[in-house]
Amino acid sequence: MNKHNQQQFLRRSNLYEVNLRQYSADGSIQSFISHLPRLKDMGVEILWMMPIHPIGIKNRKGELGSYYSISDFREVNPEFGTKADFKQLIEAVHDLGMKIILDWVANHAAWDNVWTLTNPEFFVRDETGNFKPPYDWDDVIQIDHTCEAEQQAMQDAMKYWVSEFDIDGFRADLAHLTPLPFWVHARKVLDKIKPGLIWLAETEDIPYLQAFDIVFAWKWMHATENYFKHNHHVASLINLLVSQQENLPANAMEMFFTSNHDENSWNGTEYEKYGRYAKALAVFNYTWPNAIPLIYSGQELPNKKRLKFFDKDVIEWKDEMDLHAFYKTLASFHRNLFEGGEISFLTTETNVLAFARTIQEKGILVFMNLDQQVVSAAFNVAENTGIYTNVFSGERVSLIQNIVVDLEPGGYLLLQR
């Protein structure tokens, strides 16, 4: 897949983050495989697997430890299953036409990582000669990024999962903590093994787009959280979006989300942070240009509890997922949505975030009531006239000059021309 086709695919795609430990009672790869047909039906395109590697014992937090405290970059955590199980998962994902990327931790490792015995020079030491953690993350130790042999070993481990297991890319944990040249070289090497790999970076540092396809939209996530915490006006969100449009490179893709493993466990579920506005923000994630939307494990339920990070805490699945159809509709809409387009914000005195996105004869209108009150407001759509379809209801609407929108708090309206 050439770069242009890859960008086209990603812009119409979506991500689903898999918290394997909490996905089933046994937390196994085999149990997760049974969910694949449901996820395919929901429209999931790319599975992001949280790290599948064995977790360190020394200085472990909680009963099971952190996914991100890795004791061996070339092994599968026995908690999850075997390498044969992982190969079976990848084959099942590919058979369904989906892709799978692996969470990769290049900045730190477990205190008892195998390299501490075979290659202790791969790690930073303190003044007394002992391994040292980054920041206050005392269950892991800092990798020495000045060590060229370590960089080669790390890239060799990444190659192993591409060449032997046929994974489709990487999500780089805290990518900006590892020097950019490492990632640039890794991508150059790995793309030769399997062209068209997906590269997702947990960072907002723009230079990292030299190595990655997608970065995180943290600024938007924090801005929306602050909006509801401090009763800001919707103009603050519009100003941020305008600024991002002006400052990001033209082809930059960002991953937008209302929850992920960190947010859910440490800062609260999307319902703690956003309450009844969570679905409206999800609609935004599927409609903003160059946005790659993310669903975190259980959001389709929806899951309204914080999942423990270091201990077992199973997602409480039901026979029917209340938001399955909601996300399925959005995924189908997003998959067929045009690329790019001109953005114009539609304003009123209310806290309705509304915008038009148009390209030639195609267009969408998006309305999200982020106010605390019911809103009935008229919007001038003289520049966006035509016959539209309500994406969720299928109702056809003819717009000539104005549209009056009636929305409950947290309500949304998505129209497509």
Short mmCIF file of C-alpha atoms in Angstrom, two decimals, residues 238 344-348 352-356 364-367 379-381 384 403:
data_model
loop_
_atom_site.label_atom_id
_atom_site.label_comp_id
_atom_site.label_asym_id
_atom_site.label_seq_id
_atom_site.Cartn_x
_atom_site.Cartn_y
_atom_site.Cartn_z
CA ILE A 238 -13.97 26.56 18.69
CA SER A 344 -17.21 26.75 8.77
CA PHE A 345 -18.60 27.17 12.26
CA LEU A 346 -22.30 27.98 12.69
CA THR A 347 -22.78 30.23 15.69
CA THR A 348 -25.59 31.23 18.03
CA VAL A 352 -24.15 24.49 20.67
CA LEU A 353 -21.00 23.40 18.87
CA ALA A 354 -22.06 23.43 15.23
CA PHE A 355 -20.10 23.31 12.02
CA ALA A 356 -20.44 22.63 8.32
CA ILE A 364 -22.21 17.48 6.44
CA LEU A 365 -23.77 19.57 9.19
CA VAL A 366 -22.97 18.73 12.80
CA PHE A 367 -24.82 20.10 15.85
CA PHE A 379 -28.72 28.51 12.27
CA ASN A 380 -28.06 30.20 8.95
CA VAL A 381 -27.16 27.53 6.38
CA ASN A 384 -24.87 24.94 2.71
CA ILE A 403 -32.44 25.33 10.18
#
